[in-house]
Coordinates of C-alpha atoms in Angstrom, one line a residue:
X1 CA 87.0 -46.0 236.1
X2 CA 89.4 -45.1 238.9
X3 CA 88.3 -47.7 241.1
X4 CA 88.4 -50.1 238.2
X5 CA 92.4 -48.9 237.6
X6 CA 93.0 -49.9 241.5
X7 CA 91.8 -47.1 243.2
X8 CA 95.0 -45.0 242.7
X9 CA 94.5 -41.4 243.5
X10 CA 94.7 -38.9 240.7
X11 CA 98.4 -36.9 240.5
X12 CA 100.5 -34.9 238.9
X13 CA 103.0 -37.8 238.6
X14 CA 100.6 -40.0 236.9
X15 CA 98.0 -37.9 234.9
X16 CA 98.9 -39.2 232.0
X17 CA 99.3 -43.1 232.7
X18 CA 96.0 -42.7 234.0
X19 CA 94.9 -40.8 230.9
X20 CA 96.3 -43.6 228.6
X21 CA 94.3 -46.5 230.6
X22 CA 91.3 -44.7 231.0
X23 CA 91.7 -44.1 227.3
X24 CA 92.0 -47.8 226.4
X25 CA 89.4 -48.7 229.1
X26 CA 86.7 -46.7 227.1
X27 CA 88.1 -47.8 223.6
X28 CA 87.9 -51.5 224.4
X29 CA 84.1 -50.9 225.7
X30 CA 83.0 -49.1 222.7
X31 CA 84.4 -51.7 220.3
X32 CA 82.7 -54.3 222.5
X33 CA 79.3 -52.5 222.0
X34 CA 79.8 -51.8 218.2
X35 CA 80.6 -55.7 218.1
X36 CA 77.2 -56.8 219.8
X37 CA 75.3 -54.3 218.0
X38 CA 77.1 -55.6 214.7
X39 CA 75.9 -59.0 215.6
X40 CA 73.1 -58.0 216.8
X41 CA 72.2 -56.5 213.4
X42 CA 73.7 -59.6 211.5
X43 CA 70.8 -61.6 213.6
X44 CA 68.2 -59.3 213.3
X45 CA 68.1 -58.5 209.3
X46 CA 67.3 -61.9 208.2
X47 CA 64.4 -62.2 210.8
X48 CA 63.0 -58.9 209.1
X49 CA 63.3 -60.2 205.7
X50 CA 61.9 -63.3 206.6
X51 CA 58.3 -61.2 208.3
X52 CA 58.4 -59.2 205.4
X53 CA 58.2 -62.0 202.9
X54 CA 55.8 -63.5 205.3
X55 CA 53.7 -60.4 205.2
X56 CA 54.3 -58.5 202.3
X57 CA 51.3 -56.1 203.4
X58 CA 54.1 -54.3 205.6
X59 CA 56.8 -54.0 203.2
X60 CA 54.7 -50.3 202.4
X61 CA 56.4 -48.6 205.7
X62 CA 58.8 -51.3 206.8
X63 CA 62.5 -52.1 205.4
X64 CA 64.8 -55.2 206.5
X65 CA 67.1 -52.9 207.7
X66 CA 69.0 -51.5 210.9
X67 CA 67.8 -48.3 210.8
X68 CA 63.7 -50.0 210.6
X69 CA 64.6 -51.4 214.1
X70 CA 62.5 -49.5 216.6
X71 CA 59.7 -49.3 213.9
X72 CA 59.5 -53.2 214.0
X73 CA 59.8 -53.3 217.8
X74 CA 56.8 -50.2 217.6
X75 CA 54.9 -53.0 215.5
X76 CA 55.3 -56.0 217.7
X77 CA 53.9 -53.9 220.6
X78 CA 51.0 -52.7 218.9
X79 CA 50.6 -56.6 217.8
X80 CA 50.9 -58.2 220.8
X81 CA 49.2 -55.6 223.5
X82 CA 46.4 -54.2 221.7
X83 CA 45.5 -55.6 218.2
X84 CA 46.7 -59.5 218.9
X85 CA 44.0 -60.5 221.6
X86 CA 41.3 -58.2 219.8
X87 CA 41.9 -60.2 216.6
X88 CA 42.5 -63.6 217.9
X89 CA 39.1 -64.6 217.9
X90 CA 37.8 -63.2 214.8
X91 CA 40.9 -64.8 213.2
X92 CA 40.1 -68.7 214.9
X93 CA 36.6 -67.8 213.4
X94 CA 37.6 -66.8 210.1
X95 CA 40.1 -69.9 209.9
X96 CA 37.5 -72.5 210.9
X97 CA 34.4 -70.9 209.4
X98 CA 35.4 -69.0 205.9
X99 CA 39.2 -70.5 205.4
X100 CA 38.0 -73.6 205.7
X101 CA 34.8 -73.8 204.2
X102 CA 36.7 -72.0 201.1
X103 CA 39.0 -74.8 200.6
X104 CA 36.4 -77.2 201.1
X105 CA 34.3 -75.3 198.1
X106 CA 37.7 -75.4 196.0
X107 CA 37.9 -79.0 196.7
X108 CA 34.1 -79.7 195.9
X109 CA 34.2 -77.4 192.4
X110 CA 37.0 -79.7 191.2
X111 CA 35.4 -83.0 191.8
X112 CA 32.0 -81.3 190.4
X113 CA 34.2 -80.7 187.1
X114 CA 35.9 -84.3 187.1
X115 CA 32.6 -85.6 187.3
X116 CA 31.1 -83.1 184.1
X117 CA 34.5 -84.1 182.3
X118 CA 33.7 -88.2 182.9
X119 CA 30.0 -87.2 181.9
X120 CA 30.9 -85.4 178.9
X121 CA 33.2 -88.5 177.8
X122 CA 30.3 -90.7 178.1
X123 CA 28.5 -88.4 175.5
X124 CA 31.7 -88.5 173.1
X125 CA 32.1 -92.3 173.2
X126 CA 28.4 -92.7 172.4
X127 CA 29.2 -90.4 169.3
X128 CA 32.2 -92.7 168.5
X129 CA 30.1 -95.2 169.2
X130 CA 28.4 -94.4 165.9
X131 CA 31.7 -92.9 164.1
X132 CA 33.3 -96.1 162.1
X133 CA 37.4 -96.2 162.8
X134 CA 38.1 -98.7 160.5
X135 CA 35.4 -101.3 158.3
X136 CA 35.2 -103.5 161.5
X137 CA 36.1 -101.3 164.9
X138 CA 35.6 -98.4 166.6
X139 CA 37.3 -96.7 169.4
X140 CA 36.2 -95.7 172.9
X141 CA 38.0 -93.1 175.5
X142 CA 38.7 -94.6 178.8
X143 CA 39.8 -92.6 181.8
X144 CA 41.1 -93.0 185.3
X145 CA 42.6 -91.3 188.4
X146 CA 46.4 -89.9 187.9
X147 CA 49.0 -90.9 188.9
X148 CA 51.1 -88.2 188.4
X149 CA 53.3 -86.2 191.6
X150 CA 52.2 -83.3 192.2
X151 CA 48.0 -83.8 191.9
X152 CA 48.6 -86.7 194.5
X153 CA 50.0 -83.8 196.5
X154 CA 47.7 -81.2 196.5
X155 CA 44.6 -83.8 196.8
X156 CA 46.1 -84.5 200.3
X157 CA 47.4 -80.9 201.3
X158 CA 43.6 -80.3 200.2
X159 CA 42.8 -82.9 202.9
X160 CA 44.7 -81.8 205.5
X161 CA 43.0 -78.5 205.3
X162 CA 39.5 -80.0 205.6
X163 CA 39.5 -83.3 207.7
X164 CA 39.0 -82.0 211.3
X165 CA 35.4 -81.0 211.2
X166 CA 33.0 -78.8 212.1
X167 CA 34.4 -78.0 215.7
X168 CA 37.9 -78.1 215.6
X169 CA 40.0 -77.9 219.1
X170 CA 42.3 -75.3 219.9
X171 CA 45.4 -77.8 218.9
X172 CA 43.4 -78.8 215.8
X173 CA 42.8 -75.4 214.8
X174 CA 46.8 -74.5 214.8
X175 CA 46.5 -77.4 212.6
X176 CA 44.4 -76.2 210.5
X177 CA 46.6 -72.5 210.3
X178 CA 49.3 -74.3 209.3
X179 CA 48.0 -76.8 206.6
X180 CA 46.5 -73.8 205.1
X181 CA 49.4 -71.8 204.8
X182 CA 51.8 -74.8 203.5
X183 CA 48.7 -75.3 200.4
X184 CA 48.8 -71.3 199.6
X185 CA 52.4 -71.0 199.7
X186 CA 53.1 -74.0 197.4
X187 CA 50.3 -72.0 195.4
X188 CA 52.2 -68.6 195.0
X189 CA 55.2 -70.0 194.8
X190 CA 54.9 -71.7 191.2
X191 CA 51.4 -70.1 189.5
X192 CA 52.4 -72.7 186.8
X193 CA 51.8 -75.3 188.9
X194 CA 49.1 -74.0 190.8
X195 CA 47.5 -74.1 187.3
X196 CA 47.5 -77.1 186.6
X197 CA 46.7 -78.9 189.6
X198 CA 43.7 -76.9 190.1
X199 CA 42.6 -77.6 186.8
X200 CA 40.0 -80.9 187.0
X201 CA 41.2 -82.4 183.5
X202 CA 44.8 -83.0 185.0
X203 CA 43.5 -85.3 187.3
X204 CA 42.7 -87.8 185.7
X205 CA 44.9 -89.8 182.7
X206 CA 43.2 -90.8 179.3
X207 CA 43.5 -94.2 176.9
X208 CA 42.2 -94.9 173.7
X209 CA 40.7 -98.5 173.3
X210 CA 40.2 -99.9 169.3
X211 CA 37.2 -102.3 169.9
X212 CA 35.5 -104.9 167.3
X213 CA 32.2 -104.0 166.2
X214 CA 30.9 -107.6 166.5
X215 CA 31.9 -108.4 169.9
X216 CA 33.6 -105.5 171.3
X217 CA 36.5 -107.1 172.4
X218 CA 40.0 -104.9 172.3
X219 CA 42.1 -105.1 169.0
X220 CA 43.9 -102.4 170.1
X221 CA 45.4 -99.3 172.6
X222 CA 46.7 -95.9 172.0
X223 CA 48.2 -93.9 175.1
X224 CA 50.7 -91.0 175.0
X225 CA 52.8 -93.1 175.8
X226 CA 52.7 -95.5 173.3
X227 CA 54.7 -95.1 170.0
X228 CA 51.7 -95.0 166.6
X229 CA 52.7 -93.9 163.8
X230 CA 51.7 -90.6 162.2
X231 CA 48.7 -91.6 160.1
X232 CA 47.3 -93.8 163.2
X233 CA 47.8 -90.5 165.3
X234 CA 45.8 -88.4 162.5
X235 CA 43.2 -90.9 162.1
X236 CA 42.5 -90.9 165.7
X237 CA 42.5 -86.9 166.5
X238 CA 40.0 -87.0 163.8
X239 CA 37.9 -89.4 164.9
X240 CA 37.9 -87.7 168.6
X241 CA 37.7 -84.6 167.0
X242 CA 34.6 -85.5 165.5
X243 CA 33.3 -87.2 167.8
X244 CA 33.5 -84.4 170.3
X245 CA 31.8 -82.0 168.0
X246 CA 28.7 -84.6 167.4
X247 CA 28.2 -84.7 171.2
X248 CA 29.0 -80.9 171.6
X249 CA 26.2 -80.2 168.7
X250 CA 23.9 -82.8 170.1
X251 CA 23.7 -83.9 166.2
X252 CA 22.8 -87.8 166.9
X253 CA 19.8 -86.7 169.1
X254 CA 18.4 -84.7 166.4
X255 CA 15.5 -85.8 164.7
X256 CA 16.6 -84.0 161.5
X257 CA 20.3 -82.5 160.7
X258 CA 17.9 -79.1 159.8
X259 CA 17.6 -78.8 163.9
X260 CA 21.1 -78.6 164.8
X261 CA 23.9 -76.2 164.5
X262 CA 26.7 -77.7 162.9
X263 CA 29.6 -75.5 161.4
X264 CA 32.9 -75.7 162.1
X265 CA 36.0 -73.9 160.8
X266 CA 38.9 -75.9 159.9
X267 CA 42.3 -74.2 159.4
X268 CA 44.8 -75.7 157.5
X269 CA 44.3 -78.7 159.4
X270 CA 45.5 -81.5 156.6
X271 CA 48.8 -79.2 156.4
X272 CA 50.8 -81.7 158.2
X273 CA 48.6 -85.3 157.4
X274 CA 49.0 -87.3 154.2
X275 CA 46.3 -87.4 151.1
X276 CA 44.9 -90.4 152.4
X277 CA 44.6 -89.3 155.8
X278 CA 43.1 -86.1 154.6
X279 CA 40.5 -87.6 152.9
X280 CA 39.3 -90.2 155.2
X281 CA 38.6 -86.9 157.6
X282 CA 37.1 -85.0 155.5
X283 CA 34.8 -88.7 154.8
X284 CA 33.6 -88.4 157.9
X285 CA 32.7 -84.9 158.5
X286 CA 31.0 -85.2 155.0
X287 CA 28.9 -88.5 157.0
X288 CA 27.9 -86.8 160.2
X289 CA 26.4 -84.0 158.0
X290 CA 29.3 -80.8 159.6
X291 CA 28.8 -78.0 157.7
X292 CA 32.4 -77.4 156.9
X293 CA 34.4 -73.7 156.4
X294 CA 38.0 -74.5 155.4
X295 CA 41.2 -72.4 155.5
X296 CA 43.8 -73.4 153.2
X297 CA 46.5 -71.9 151.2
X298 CA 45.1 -72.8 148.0
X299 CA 48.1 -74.9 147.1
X300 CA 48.4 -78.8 146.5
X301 CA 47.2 -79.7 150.2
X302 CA 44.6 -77.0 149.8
X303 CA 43.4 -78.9 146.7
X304 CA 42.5 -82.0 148.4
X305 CA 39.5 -80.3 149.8
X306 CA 38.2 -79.8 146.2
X307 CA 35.7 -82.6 145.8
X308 CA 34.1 -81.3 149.2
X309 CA 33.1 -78.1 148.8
X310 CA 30.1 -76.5 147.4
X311 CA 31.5 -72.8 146.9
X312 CA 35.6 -71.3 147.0
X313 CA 36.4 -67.7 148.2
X314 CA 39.7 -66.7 147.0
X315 CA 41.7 -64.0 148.6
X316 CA 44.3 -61.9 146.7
X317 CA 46.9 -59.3 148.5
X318 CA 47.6 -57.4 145.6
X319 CA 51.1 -54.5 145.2
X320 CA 49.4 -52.2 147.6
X321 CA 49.0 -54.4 150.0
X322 CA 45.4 -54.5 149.6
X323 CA 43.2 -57.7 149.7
X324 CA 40.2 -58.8 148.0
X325 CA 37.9 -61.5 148.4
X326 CA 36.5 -63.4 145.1
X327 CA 33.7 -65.8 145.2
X328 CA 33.6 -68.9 142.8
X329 CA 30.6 -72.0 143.0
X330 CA 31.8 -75.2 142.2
X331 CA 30.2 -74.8 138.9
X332 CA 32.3 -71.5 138.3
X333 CA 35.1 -72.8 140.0
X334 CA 35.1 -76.5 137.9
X335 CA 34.7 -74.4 134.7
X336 CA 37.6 -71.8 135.1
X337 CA 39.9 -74.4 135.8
X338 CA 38.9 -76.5 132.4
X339 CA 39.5 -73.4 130.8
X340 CA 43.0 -72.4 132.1
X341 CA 43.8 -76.2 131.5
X342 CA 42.7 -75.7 127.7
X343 CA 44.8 -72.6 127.5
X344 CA 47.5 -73.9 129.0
X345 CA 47.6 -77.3 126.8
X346 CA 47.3 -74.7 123.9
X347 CA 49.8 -72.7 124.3
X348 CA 52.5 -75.7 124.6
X349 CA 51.4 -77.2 121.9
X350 CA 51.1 -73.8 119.4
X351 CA 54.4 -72.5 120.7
X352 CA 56.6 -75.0 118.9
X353 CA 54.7 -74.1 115.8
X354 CA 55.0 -70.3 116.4
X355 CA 59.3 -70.6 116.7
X356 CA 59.6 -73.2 113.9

């Protein structure tokens, strides 16, 4: 420090002049190190937030913070001079053997389910086939590829993962690292998404076609994007929806309805369609022989379903919150009604009499 200060020997005179720059020698170094190590910090916290969200594994024993420093350099070390080049090949095996064969399985197993999902539809439009939409058409489902963002993305991250082959190079196989990490981060980052574009009925987009019966030419189209009104929108989930449950019970292969299995529970399904709707619905389950178990509240809507049932189960909550189930045939059911109407008629026309 004395040389530093000139050199000047050390005196009474001047032992404290000396004392004052030697003083403000050391101060300005010490702030100067506290700066760099500030900065230092400021630079070195983000990088351990970004490992640790990188590798969450280590967030157990490791901190993004100053005081986590040397434990982070402890870790590199370790990384780099004893468990790095034991693990190196293992891991270029494991990418190229197992990582990749994985996403070539997850890429296989959704184009096995697109193809079950365009076999099944060739089941259902064979049952619709059958299923009259109107006295002179029927409809048909038509499908094909989508179009749609983010399903056009993952089929080609999906790609990049698997289109260097069997024996990828060293440069192919950093490749390889990379494509795979970009597809399962976009994965964990939105399990929404990851979802649905894993999900082999997303990819493709699906069209109604109205078709004459006598020549099958197209009458008419119904996409979600097209604006039908309510009753054409019924009419069609109907039709599909019975169509679907024909192929699903395999009830036109069926030598005899006596061979198939063919219930299906309906709850309150005509709440929100018109009588006329309701009716032409429950028309065609009646025709493709479905054994039918409907839900209603028994109100007006409920009542539609009258002229289509063989037995009624009414169920009463009564003031102890306790519920009973009682069991009417049609028969029972037809007569008890004529009788309450007979009371009823009764009792407004004796009442007059009764006040006069």
């Amino acid at each position: 420090v004395l040389k530093e200060l000139g050199g000047r020997p050390l005196t009474l005179d001047n032992i404290q002049e000396m004392e004052t720059q030697i003083t403000g020698r050391v101060t300005r170094q010490v702030n100067s190190q506290f700066a760099q190590i500030n900065q230092a910090v400021q630079e070195m916290l983000p990088v351990m937030a970004t490992f640790l969200q990188t590798f969450p594994e280590f967030s157990t024993d490791l901190k993004a913070q100053k005081d986590f420093a040397m434990d982070f350099v402890a870790l590199q070390v370790r990384i780099e001079k004893e468990e790095l080049p034991k693990y190196r090949v293992r891991f270029e095996e494991y990418l190229t053997e197992t990582m990749t064969g994985n996403i070539g399985m997850l890429r296989q197993k959704i184009e096995v389910h697109a193809r079950e999902i365009k076999d099944r539809l060739k089941m259902i439009n064979a049952a619709l086939a059958e299923i009259p939409f109107s006295e002179t058409t029927y409809v048909q489902i038509i499908s094909q590829k989508t179009r749609h963002g983010e399903i056009k993305e993952f089929e080609l991250d999906l790609k990049d993962c698997t289109s260097y082959g069997l024996s990828p190079t060293q440069e192919d196989r950093m490749r390889i690292f990379e494509s795979i990490r970009k597809l399962l981060n976009h994965l964990n980052q939105d399990p929404k998404r990851a979802a649905r574009v894993t999900d082999a009925r997303h990819w493709s987009e699906f069209s109604v076609r109205e078709l004459a019966k006598a020549d099958d030419t197209q009458i008419n189209t119904f996409s979600a994007s097209t604006g039908k009104s309510g009753g054409q929108k019924a009419k069609l989930a109907f039709s599909i929806l019975a169509s679907a449950i024909t192929a699903q019970y395999g009830i036109f292969e069926a030598e005899t309805q006596a061979d198939t299995f063919r219930l299906v529970v309906i709850d309150e399904a005509f709440a929100r369609t018109d009588e006329t709707n309701s009716q032409q619905a429950l028309n065609l389950f009646k025709n493709l022989g479905l054994q039918l178990l409907i839900v209603n509240p028994f109100d007006a809507k409920g009542r539609l379903v009258e002229d289509y049932v063989d037995s009624i189960h009414l169920v009463d909550i009564n003031a102890d919150n306790k519920s009973s189930i009682r069991r009417a045939s049609r028969e029972e059911y037809e007569k008890s009604s004529e009788d309450i109407a007979y009371t009823s008629a009764h009792d407004q026309v004796a009442s007059p009499a009764a006040n006069g």
